[in-house]
Amino acid sequence: MHPMIETAVEMTTRDGVTLVADVYRPAADGRWPTLLHRTPYDRTDPTLVSAIVADPLWLARQGFAVVVQDVRGRFASGGDLDFAHQEHDDGHDAVEWAAAQPWSDGAVGVYGSSYHAISAYAAVAARPPHLRAALTMIGAADLAPTVRPGGTFELGFLTLYALGQSLDAVRRLDVDDAERAALTGRIVAALSAPAATVGTLPLTDVDVLSDPRIAPYWADWLRHEPGDAYWDRPTVAADPGRVDVPLLQVASYRDFMAPTMFALAARLAGDTRHRLVAGPWAHGGVYTGHTGARVLPGTPGGVGTWGPLVAAWFDVHLRGGTGAAYPAAARWLAGEPVRYHVGGENRWASAPSWPPSGAGTSWLLGSGGDARSAAGDGHLRPDGDGRPVREDTADTVRADPRDPFPTCGGAFPAGSLGPDGIQDQRAVDHRADVLVYTSEPLAEPVTTAGVPRLVLRFSSTAPDADVCVTLVDVEPDGFAVPVAEGALRTRYRLGGTRDWLVPDEPAEIEVVLHDTAHTFRAGHRIRVHVAGACYPRRSRNLHTTTVPELGGLDEAVVAEHTVHHGPSRLVLPEVASG
């Protein structure tokens, strides 16, 4: 029998806003465990609802009632969009509404990916009484460090994303047809020229996004710096104690949202109700298996992979089953709470918690005096190998906001601006505006799992600088695999917003890279890139005291950044390989 679909079902939030959903449920009469999937992308879109994580029709056939709801301010739902921040209260209300329906048995789970995951995290943080479990994929447990990673601005993706979401905002405006058509045309023009669009400065002038009727959150993202009270909302990242139901997270190493997921997993360590699956995908790769320029067998994606996982997880936690009816999910749910992919070996491993236990080892940065580009003489040596690094030497590199060091793959899901995932770093490491430190070919494999860090004695001619770092695996044939990346805007390094560098005076800084698990195999070399930009993934630093996103290119200054040897080191959390 075909499931029943009830369309345009309305609920009312605590503040009187109408939210609209479609409900998929088994054909037979009864009360069913209920899944909630809240979307900003149109609940009637067959691709974004049914073809990325799990098909609600299929889930209904598995004995679940599934509520697919437009979030506030999007498509059929009422109210105004307050990006992500609205989902705490609305998520709570939606869970309690679903639990009270005659087709629900009162046990509710939330699931979703990307923004859907953001809404699911918010519902968990709200702790509605009838919520029993949650499943999140490639989402942000905390919006602030996702929008402002390391203090920079997540430029490329967020600009194009906000423009795409503006199409529905324009549709909802109370304007005449001529103005609506003109606004829509401007959005299309901006999306059609992505390089020029993201190159706009100040960013508050990006066409259409500068209109507060269309994207009021855009100005909020730009004007509210890290630590601002704007970001102080109840989140599971800030207060893991709010996670009082079993949570399954599926995270991707090469995803800009992943750091908050891994950080939450680390803070939940020891609570065996929760699970983590960590894979090598790019942001959208969980939908397709895409990992970049390399195809990695055994790293699948899409509804064939995740639909059974969704069903098995909620079978266990909503109706007391075993999940055995979904054998495809066993590879993710059996054994220890953490299942993670190890790059370099293309294998899966398990651990009781994230990060896996292991000691950190240091690799010292040094050179013969010129580490600029991969053709320079920068070297990376294990601490304690008997070859001291001179502390009176340093490397200096130029950073020009008008010709910034470019993004090359990694956590950069902005397709029209460049590819993401695994991309050969030789495409950029020949430039003279990047310092490159490379180890000798390894005699034995080195396996890292966790959060790599680059600790630097750093100085600049500018009061503010961006330090953008990529950890690279150089294969014997020269292919340079990006393993992890991170950045730091130095004005935010001490927790404030105006901690200026004293020109040419060294300061100790630490750049935290994305979580990863990777084996540098014997014969491979470990490499580190240090540059003053990663554009257009991240916004450019103007090297002045102006907030970079709010300044113009006419005030930009070319800076010289210096890495001082001796204490400057790469710290890798190592685990046993194999």
Coordinates of C-alpha atoms in Angstrom, one line a residue:
M1 CA 0.0 0.0 0.0
H2 CA 1.2 3.5 -0.8
P3 CA 1.9 5.9 2.1
M4 CA -0.5 8.7 2.8
I5 CA 0.6 12.3 2.1
E6 CA -1.2 15.2 3.7
T7 CA -0.1 18.5 2.2
A8 CA 0.0 22.1 3.5
V9 CA -0.6 21.1 7.1
E10 CA -0.4 24.1 9.3
M11 CA 0.9 24.7 12.9
T12 CA 1.1 27.9 14.9
T13 CA 4.2 28.8 16.8
R14 CA 4.2 30.4 20.3
D15 CA 4.3 33.9 18.8
G16 CA 1.5 33.2 16.3
V17 CA 3.4 32.5 13.1
T18 CA 1.9 29.8 10.8
L19 CA 4.4 27.1 9.6
V20 CA 3.4 24.8 6.8
A21 CA 4.4 21.2 6.4
D22 CA 3.7 18.1 4.3
V23 CA 3.1 14.9 6.3
Y24 CA 4.1 11.4 5.0
R25 CA 2.7 8.5 7.0
P26 CA 2.0 4.8 6.7
A27 CA -1.2 3.9 4.9
A28 CA -2.6 2.0 7.8
D29 CA -4.4 3.8 10.6
G30 CA -2.4 4.1 13.8
R31 CA 0.0 6.2 15.8
W32 CA 3.6 6.2 14.6
P33 CA 7.0 7.3 15.7
T34 CA 7.5 10.7 14.1
L35 CA 10.5 12.3 12.2
L36 CA 10.8 16.0 11.7
H37 CA 12.7 17.5 8.8
R38 CA 12.7 21.3 8.7
T39 CA 13.8 23.0 5.5
P40 CA 14.5 26.5 4.1
Y41 CA 14.6 25.1 0.6
D42 CA 10.9 24.4 -0.2
R43 CA 9.3 21.3 1.3
T44 CA 7.8 20.5 -2.2
D45 CA 11.2 20.3 -3.9
P46 CA 11.6 16.6 -4.8
T47 CA 15.4 16.8 -5.0
L48 CA 16.2 18.7 -1.8
V49 CA 13.6 16.7 0.2
S50 CA 13.9 13.2 -1.2
A51 CA 17.2 12.8 -3.0
I52 CA 20.0 13.8 -0.6
V53 CA 19.6 12.1 2.7
A54 CA 16.4 10.1 3.0
D55 CA 13.2 9.9 1.0
P56 CA 10.2 10.6 3.4
L57 CA 8.0 8.3 1.3
W58 CA 10.4 5.4 1.9
L59 CA 10.6 6.3 5.6
A60 CA 6.8 6.2 5.8
R61 CA 7.0 2.7 4.3
Q62 CA 9.3 1.8 7.2
G63 CA 6.6 2.7 9.7
F64 CA 7.4 6.4 10.5
A65 CA 5.3 9.5 10.2
V66 CA 7.5 12.2 8.6
V67 CA 6.9 15.9 8.8
V68 CA 8.7 18.0 6.2
Q69 CA 8.2 21.7 7.2
D70 CA 9.1 25.0 5.6
V71 CA 10.9 27.1 8.2
R72 CA 9.8 30.5 9.2
G73 CA 10.0 33.1 6.5
R74 CA 10.5 30.6 3.7
F75 CA 8.2 29.5 0.9
A76 CA 4.7 28.6 2.4
S77 CA 5.5 29.4 6.0
G78 CA 4.8 32.8 7.5
G79 CA 6.9 35.2 9.4
D80 CA 10.3 36.7 8.6
L81 CA 13.5 34.7 8.3
D82 CA 16.0 35.3 11.1
F83 CA 18.7 33.1 9.7
A84 CA 19.2 30.0 12.0
H85 CA 18.5 32.0 15.2
Q86 CA 14.7 31.4 14.9
E87 CA 15.2 27.6 14.9
H88 CA 15.6 27.2 18.6
D89 CA 12.0 28.2 19.6
D90 CA 10.4 27.1 16.3
G91 CA 12.1 23.7 16.5
H92 CA 10.9 23.2 20.0
D93 CA 7.3 24.1 19.0
A94 CA 7.4 21.9 15.9
V95 CA 8.5 18.9 17.9
E96 CA 5.8 19.4 20.5
W97 CA 3.2 20.0 17.8
A98 CA 4.1 16.8 15.9
A99 CA 4.0 14.8 19.1
A100 CA 0.5 15.9 19.8
Q101 CA -1.0 14.9 16.4
P102 CA -3.4 11.9 16.2
W103 CA -1.0 10.0 13.9
S104 CA 2.0 10.4 16.2
D105 CA 2.8 8.1 19.1
G106 CA 4.5 11.0 20.9
A107 CA 8.1 9.9 20.2
V108 CA 9.8 12.4 17.8
G109 CA 13.2 12.5 16.1
V110 CA 14.8 15.3 14.1
Y111 CA 17.2 14.8 11.2
G112 CA 18.8 16.6 8.3
S113 CA 21.9 17.9 6.6
S114 CA 23.4 21.4 6.2
Y115 CA 20.8 24.0 7.1
H116 CA 18.4 21.1 8.0
A117 CA 21.1 20.0 10.5
I118 CA 21.4 23.5 11.9
S119 CA 17.6 23.4 12.6
A120 CA 18.0 20.0 14.1
Y121 CA 20.8 21.1 16.4
A122 CA 18.7 24.1 17.5
A123 CA 15.7 21.8 18.3
V124 CA 18.0 19.6 20.4
A125 CA 19.3 22.7 22.2
A126 CA 15.7 23.7 23.0
R127 CA 15.1 20.3 24.8
P128 CA 11.5 19.8 23.9
P129 CA 10.0 17.1 26.1
H130 CA 8.9 14.7 23.3
L131 CA 12.2 14.7 21.4
R132 CA 13.8 11.3 21.7
A133 CA 16.8 11.3 19.2
A134 CA 18.5 13.3 16.5
L135 CA 20.7 12.7 13.4
T136 CA 22.7 15.6 11.9
M137 CA 24.9 15.6 8.8
I138 CA 27.3 18.3 7.5
G139 CA 25.8 20.9 9.7
A140 CA 26.9 23.6 12.1
A141 CA 26.4 23.1 15.8
D142 CA 27.4 26.7 16.3
L143 CA 26.8 29.4 13.6
A144 CA 29.4 31.9 14.8
P145 CA 32.6 30.0 14.1
T146 CA 31.0 28.7 10.9
V147 CA 30.4 32.2 9.5
R148 CA 33.6 33.5 11.0
P149 CA 36.2 30.7 10.9
G150 CA 39.3 31.8 12.7
G151 CA 37.9 35.3 12.6
T152 CA 37.9 35.5 8.8
F153 CA 34.6 35.6 6.9
E154 CA 33.4 32.5 5.0
L155 CA 33.2 34.6 1.8
G156 CA 32.7 32.5 -1.3
F157 CA 30.1 30.0 -0.1
L158 CA 28.0 32.4 2.0
T159 CA 27.9 35.1 -0.6
L160 CA 26.6 32.8 -3.3
Y161 CA 24.3 31.0 -0.8
A162 CA 22.7 34.2 0.4
L163 CA 22.1 35.3 -3.2
G164 CA 20.5 32.0 -4.0
Q165 CA 18.2 32.3 -0.9
S166 CA 17.3 35.8 -1.9
L167 CA 15.2 34.6 -4.8
D168 CA 12.5 33.4 -2.5
A169 CA 12.8 36.5 -0.3
V170 CA 12.1 38.7 -3.4
R171 CA 9.1 36.5 -4.3
R172 CA 7.7 37.2 -0.9
L173 CA 8.1 41.0 -1.0
D174 CA 5.1 43.3 -1.2
V175 CA 6.2 45.0 -4.4
D176 CA 4.9 45.4 -7.9
D177 CA 5.8 42.9 -10.7
A178 CA 8.3 45.3 -12.3
E179 CA 10.3 45.8 -9.2
R180 CA 10.2 42.1 -8.4
A181 CA 11.5 41.3 -11.9
A182 CA 14.2 43.9 -11.6
L183 CA 15.4 42.5 -8.3
T184 CA 15.3 39.0 -9.6
G185 CA 17.4 40.1 -12.6
R186 CA 20.0 41.6 -10.4
I187 CA 20.3 38.4 -8.3
V188 CA 20.8 36.4 -11.5
A189 CA 23.4 38.9 -12.8
A190 CA 25.3 38.7 -9.5
L191 CA 25.2 34.9 -9.5
S192 CA 26.3 34.9 -13.2
A193 CA 29.5 36.8 -12.4
P194 CA 30.6 35.2 -9.1
A195 CA 34.2 36.4 -9.1
A196 CA 33.1 40.0 -9.5
T197 CA 30.4 39.6 -6.9
V198 CA 32.6 38.2 -4.2
G199 CA 35.2 40.7 -5.1
T200 CA 32.9 43.6 -4.0
L201 CA 34.2 45.7 -1.2
P202 CA 32.9 46.7 1.3
L203 CA 30.9 43.5 1.4
T204 CA 28.0 45.4 2.7
D205 CA 27.7 46.8 -0.8
V206 CA 27.1 43.4 -2.5
D207 CA 24.1 44.1 -4.8
V208 CA 20.7 42.9 -3.5
L209 CA 22.2 41.5 -0.3
S210 CA 22.7 45.1 0.8
D211 CA 18.9 45.5 0.7
P212 CA 17.6 44.9 4.3
R213 CA 14.2 43.8 3.0
I214 CA 15.9 40.8 1.3
A215 CA 18.8 39.6 3.4
P216 CA 18.9 41.4 6.8
Y217 CA 21.2 38.7 8.2
W218 CA 23.9 39.6 5.7
A219 CA 24.7 42.9 7.4
D220 CA 24.5 41.1 10.8
W221 CA 27.1 38.5 9.7
L222 CA 29.4 41.3 8.5
R223 CA 29.0 43.8 11.3
H224 CA 29.0 41.5 14.3
E225 CA 32.5 40.3 15.0
P226 CA 33.5 37.2 16.8
G227 CA 32.6 37.5 20.5
D228 CA 29.8 39.9 19.8
A229 CA 26.6 39.4 21.8
Y230 CA 24.7 38.8 18.5
W231 CA 26.2 35.3 18.4
D232 CA 25.2 34.5 22.0
R233 CA 22.3 32.1 21.4
P234 CA 21.6 28.8 23.2
T235 CA 23.5 26.1 21.3
V236 CA 24.6 22.6 21.9
A237 CA 28.2 23.7 21.1
A238 CA 28.2 26.2 24.0
D239 CA 26.3 24.0 26.3
P240 CA 26.7 20.2 25.5
G241 CA 24.6 19.5 28.5
R242 CA 21.6 20.4 26.3
V243 CA 22.2 17.2 24.3
D244 CA 20.0 15.0 26.4
V245 CA 18.9 12.7 23.6
P246 CA 21.0 10.2 21.5
L247 CA 22.8 12.2 18.7
L248 CA 24.3 10.7 15.6
Q249 CA 26.6 13.1 13.7
V250 CA 27.9 12.5 10.1
A251 CA 30.8 14.9 9.5
S252 CA 33.1 15.6 6.6
Y253 CA 36.8 16.5 7.0
R254 CA 36.6 18.8 4.0
D255 CA 33.5 20.7 5.0
F256 CA 33.5 24.3 6.3
M257 CA 30.8 23.4 8.8
A258 CA 32.6 20.4 10.3
P259 CA 34.8 22.0 13.0
T260 CA 31.7 22.6 15.2
M261 CA 30.5 19.0 14.8
F262 CA 33.9 17.5 15.8
A263 CA 34.2 19.9 18.7
L264 CA 30.8 18.8 19.9
A265 CA 31.7 15.2 19.5
A266 CA 34.8 15.8 21.6
R267 CA 32.8 17.4 24.4
L268 CA 30.3 14.5 24.3
A269 CA 33.1 11.9 24.7
G270 CA 32.3 9.2 27.2
D271 CA 28.5 9.3 26.6
T272 CA 28.0 6.1 24.6
R273 CA 24.5 7.2 23.5
H274 CA 26.1 9.4 20.9
R275 CA 27.9 8.4 17.7
L276 CA 30.1 10.1 15.1
V277 CA 30.8 9.1 11.5
A278 CA 33.7 11.1 10.0
G279 CA 34.4 10.8 6.3
P280 CA 36.6 12.4 3.6
W281 CA 33.8 14.0 1.7
A282 CA 33.5 17.6 0.7
H283 CA 30.3 19.4 1.9
G284 CA 28.0 18.1 -0.8
G285 CA 29.9 14.8 -1.1
V286 CA 27.7 13.1 1.5
Y287 CA 25.0 13.3 -1.2
T288 CA 27.1 11.8 -3.9
G289 CA 30.3 10.3 -2.5
H290 CA 32.3 13.2 -4.1
T291 CA 35.7 13.8 -2.5
G292 CA 37.3 16.0 -5.2
A293 CA 39.8 15.0 -7.9
R294 CA 40.3 11.6 -6.3
V295 CA 37.7 8.8 -6.2
L296 CA 37.9 6.9 -2.9
P297 CA 36.2 3.5 -3.0
G298 CA 34.2 2.7 0.1
T299 CA 33.2 6.3 0.8
P300 CA 29.6 6.3 -0.5
G301 CA 26.9 9.0 -0.2
G302 CA 23.3 9.6 -1.1
V303 CA 20.0 8.2 0.0
G304 CA 21.1 4.6 -0.7
T305 CA 23.7 5.1 2.1
W306 CA 22.0 7.4 4.5
G307 CA 18.3 6.3 4.2
P308 CA 18.9 3.0 5.9
L309 CA 21.0 4.8 8.6
V310 CA 18.2 7.2 9.3
A311 CA 15.7 4.4 9.6
A312 CA 18.0 2.2 11.7
W313 CA 18.9 5.0 14.1
F314 CA 15.3 6.0 14.8
D315 CA 14.2 2.4 14.9
V316 CA 16.5 1.9 17.9
H317 CA 15.8 5.2 19.6
L318 CA 12.1 5.9 18.8
R319 CA 10.5 2.4 18.9
G320 CA 13.0 0.3 20.8
G321 CA 14.1 -1.8 17.8
T322 CA 17.5 -3.2 17.0
G323 CA 18.0 -1.6 13.5
A324 CA 18.7 -5.1 12.2
A325 CA 16.1 -4.6 9.4
Y326 CA 18.6 -2.2 7.8
P327 CA 21.8 -4.1 7.3
A328 CA 23.3 -1.3 5.2
A329 CA 23.5 0.8 8.4
A330 CA 25.5 -1.8 10.3
R331 CA 28.9 -0.5 9.1
W332 CA 28.1 2.8 10.7
L333 CA 26.3 1.7 13.9
A334 CA 28.1 -1.4 14.9
G335 CA 31.0 -1.4 17.4
E336 CA 32.6 1.6 19.0
P337 CA 30.9 5.0 19.0
V338 CA 33.2 6.7 16.5
R339 CA 33.6 5.4 12.9
Y340 CA 36.2 7.4 11.0
H341 CA 37.9 7.3 7.6
V342 CA 41.7 7.4 7.4
G343 CA 43.0 9.2 4.3
G344 CA 46.1 8.0 2.7
E345 CA 45.2 4.4 3.3
N346 CA 41.5 4.7 2.4
R347 CA 40.3 2.6 5.3
W348 CA 37.8 3.0 8.0
A349 CA 38.7 2.7 11.7
S350 CA 36.8 2.8 15.0
A351 CA 37.5 4.5 18.3
P352 CA 35.6 5.0 21.6
S353 CA 35.7 8.8 21.3
W354 CA 36.9 11.7 19.1
P355 CA 39.7 12.5 18.8
P356 CA 41.2 9.0 19.1
S357 CA 43.8 8.8 21.8
G358 CA 47.3 9.6 20.8
A359 CA 50.3 11.8 21.7
G360 CA 51.0 15.0 19.8
T361 CA 54.3 15.2 17.9
S362 CA 56.0 18.3 16.8
W363 CA 57.6 19.1 13.4
L364 CA 59.8 22.2 13.4
L365 CA 59.7 24.8 10.6
G366 CA 63.0 26.0 9.2
S367 CA 64.7 27.0 6.0
G368 CA 68.0 28.2 4.4
G369 CA 66.5 31.7 4.2
D370 CA 63.8 31.5 1.6
A371 CA 60.8 29.2 2.0
R372 CA 58.8 31.0 -0.6
S373 CA 57.0 28.5 -2.9
A374 CA 57.5 24.8 -3.2
A375 CA 60.8 25.6 -5.1
G376 CA 62.1 27.3 -1.9
D377 CA 64.3 25.8 0.8
G378 CA 61.7 25.5 3.6
H379 CA 62.0 22.3 5.6
L380 CA 60.0 20.4 8.2
R381 CA 61.8 18.3 10.7
P382 CA 60.6 16.1 13.6
D383 CA 61.5 17.7 16.9
G384 CA 64.2 15.8 18.6
D385 CA 65.9 14.4 15.5
G386 CA 69.2 15.9 16.6
R387 CA 69.3 18.6 14.0
P388 CA 68.6 21.9 15.7
V389 CA 66.7 24.7 14.0
R390 CA 68.4 28.1 14.2
E391 CA 66.2 30.5 16.2
D392 CA 67.8 33.6 14.6
T393 CA 66.5 32.7 11.1
A394 CA 63.1 33.5 9.5
D395 CA 61.1 33.6 6.3
T396 CA 59.2 36.6 5.0
V397 CA 56.4 36.5 2.5
R398 CA 54.4 39.2 0.8
A399 CA 50.6 39.4 1.2
D400 CA 48.8 41.6 -1.3
P401 CA 45.0 42.0 -0.9
R402 CA 44.7 43.0 -4.6
D403 CA 46.4 39.7 -5.6
P404 CA 45.6 37.3 -2.7
F405 CA 46.8 33.8 -2.4
P406 CA 44.1 31.6 -4.0
T407 CA 41.9 28.9 -2.6
C408 CA 42.6 25.4 -4.1
G409 CA 40.1 22.8 -3.1
G410 CA 39.5 21.8 0.5
A411 CA 36.4 23.0 2.4
F412 CA 35.1 25.3 -0.4
P413 CA 31.6 24.3 -1.6
A414 CA 31.2 27.3 -4.0
G415 CA 31.4 25.4 -7.3
S416 CA 31.2 28.4 -9.7
L417 CA 34.3 29.9 -7.9
G418 CA 36.4 26.7 -8.0
P419 CA 36.5 23.0 -7.1
D420 CA 36.4 21.6 -3.6
G421 CA 37.7 18.5 -1.9
I422 CA 41.0 16.9 -2.9
Q423 CA 42.7 19.1 -5.5
D424 CA 46.4 19.0 -6.4
Q425 CA 48.1 21.9 -4.5
R426 CA 50.8 22.2 -7.2
A427 CA 48.3 24.4 -8.9
V428 CA 49.1 27.2 -6.3
D429 CA 52.3 26.2 -4.4
H430 CA 54.6 27.6 -7.1
R431 CA 53.5 31.2 -6.1
A432 CA 55.9 33.4 -4.3
D433 CA 53.3 34.6 -1.8
V434 CA 53.2 31.3 0.1
L435 CA 55.8 29.8 2.5
V436 CA 56.2 26.1 2.0
Y437 CA 57.8 23.7 4.5
T438 CA 58.4 20.1 3.5
S439 CA 59.7 17.1 5.3
E440 CA 62.1 14.6 3.8
P441 CA 60.5 11.4 2.5
L442 CA 59.2 9.5 5.4
A443 CA 61.0 6.2 6.4
E444 CA 57.9 5.1 8.3
P445 CA 54.2 6.0 8.0
V446 CA 52.8 8.8 10.2
T447 CA 49.1 8.6 11.1
T448 CA 47.4 11.6 12.5
A449 CA 43.8 11.8 13.8
G450 CA 42.3 14.8 15.5
V451 CA 43.1 18.5 15.3
P452 CA 46.5 19.5 13.8
R453 CA 47.8 22.9 15.0
L454 CA 50.4 25.2 13.7
V455 CA 52.2 27.2 16.4
L456 CA 54.1 30.2 15.1
R457 CA 56.3 33.0 16.2
F458 CA 54.9 35.5 13.8
S459 CA 55.3 39.2 12.9
S460 CA 54.0 41.5 10.2
T461 CA 54.5 45.0 9.0
A462 CA 50.7 45.4 9.4
P463 CA 48.6 45.7 12.6
D464 CA 46.3 42.9 11.4
A465 CA 47.0 39.8 9.3
D466 CA 45.4 36.6 8.2
V467 CA 47.4 33.5 8.6
C468 CA 46.1 30.7 6.3
V469 CA 47.5 27.2 6.6
T470 CA 47.2 24.0 4.6
L471 CA 48.5 20.6 5.7
V472 CA 49.6 18.7 2.6
D473 CA 50.6 15.1 1.8
V474 CA 53.1 15.1 -1.1
E475 CA 53.0 11.8 -2.9
P476 CA 56.1 10.3 -4.5
D477 CA 54.9 11.4 -8.0
G478 CA 54.4 15.0 -6.7
F479 CA 50.6 15.0 -6.4
A480 CA 50.0 17.3 -3.3
V481 CA 46.9 16.2 -1.4
P482 CA 45.3 18.8 0.9
V483 CA 44.7 17.1 4.2
A484 CA 43.5 19.9 6.5
E485 CA 43.3 23.6 6.6
G486 CA 42.8 26.5 9.0
A487 CA 43.1 30.2 9.4
L488 CA 43.6 32.9 12.1
R489 CA 42.8 36.6 11.8
T490 CA 45.4 38.0 14.3
R491 CA 43.2 40.8 15.7
Y492 CA 41.1 38.1 17.3
R493 CA 43.9 35.9 18.6
L494 CA 43.6 36.8 22.3
G495 CA 39.8 36.7 22.4
G496 CA 39.1 40.4 21.8
T497 CA 38.6 42.3 18.6
R498 CA 41.4 44.9 18.7
D499 CA 44.5 43.0 19.6
W500 CA 46.8 44.6 17.1
L501 CA 50.2 43.3 16.1
V502 CA 53.1 45.6 16.8
P503 CA 54.7 46.0 13.4
D504 CA 57.8 43.7 13.1
E505 CA 57.5 42.6 16.7
P506 CA 57.1 38.8 17.0
A507 CA 54.0 37.3 18.7
E508 CA 53.1 33.8 19.5
I509 CA 50.0 32.6 17.6
E510 CA 48.3 29.3 17.0
V511 CA 46.3 28.3 13.9
V512 CA 43.9 25.5 14.5
L513 CA 43.2 23.3 11.5
H514 CA 40.2 21.2 10.6
D515 CA 39.8 17.8 12.2
T516 CA 41.2 15.0 10.1
A517 CA 42.5 11.5 10.1
H518 CA 45.2 10.7 7.6
T519 CA 48.2 8.5 7.1
F520 CA 51.3 10.0 5.5
R521 CA 52.7 6.8 4.0
A522 CA 56.4 5.8 3.8
G523 CA 58.0 7.6 0.9
H524 CA 55.6 10.5 1.2
R525 CA 56.4 14.0 2.5
I526 CA 54.6 16.1 5.0
R527 CA 54.2 19.7 3.9
V528 CA 52.8 22.9 5.3
H529 CA 51.7 26.0 3.4
V530 CA 51.5 29.4 5.2
A531 CA 50.0 32.3 3.3
G532 CA 48.3 35.6 4.0
A533 CA 45.1 34.7 2.3
C534 CA 42.8 31.9 1.1
Y535 CA 40.7 33.7 -1.4
P536 CA 37.8 33.5 -2.4
R537 CA 37.0 31.0 0.3
R538 CA 37.8 33.6 3.0
S539 CA 37.5 37.3 2.9
R540 CA 40.7 39.4 2.3
N541 CA 42.5 41.2 5.1
L542 CA 43.2 44.8 4.2
H543 CA 46.1 44.9 6.7
T544 CA 44.6 48.0 8.5
T545 CA 42.6 48.4 11.6
T546 CA 39.3 48.6 9.6
V547 CA 37.2 45.5 9.9
P548 CA 38.2 44.0 6.5
E549 CA 34.7 43.2 5.3
L550 CA 33.6 46.8 5.9
G551 CA 36.5 48.5 4.2
G552 CA 37.3 49.4 0.6
L553 CA 40.1 48.0 -1.6
D554 CA 41.4 51.6 -2.0
E555 CA 42.6 51.4 1.6
A556 CA 44.2 48.0 1.3
V557 CA 47.9 47.8 2.2
V558 CA 50.5 45.3 1.0
A559 CA 52.1 43.6 4.0
E560 CA 55.1 41.4 4.7
H561 CA 54.5 38.5 7.1
T562 CA 57.4 36.8 8.8
V563 CA 57.6 33.3 10.3
H564 CA 60.4 33.1 12.9
H565 CA 62.1 29.7 13.3
G566 CA 62.8 27.9 16.5
P567 CA 59.5 27.7 18.3
S568 CA 57.5 27.6 15.1
R569 CA 56.1 24.1 14.7
L570 CA 53.4 21.8 13.4
V571 CA 51.8 19.7 16.1
L572 CA 50.2 16.5 14.8
P573 CA 48.0 14.3 17.0
E574 CA 49.4 10.9 16.1
V575 CA 47.8 7.4 16.5
A576 CA 49.1 4.0 15.6
S577 CA 48.8 3.3 11.9
G578 CA 47.3 0.2 10.3

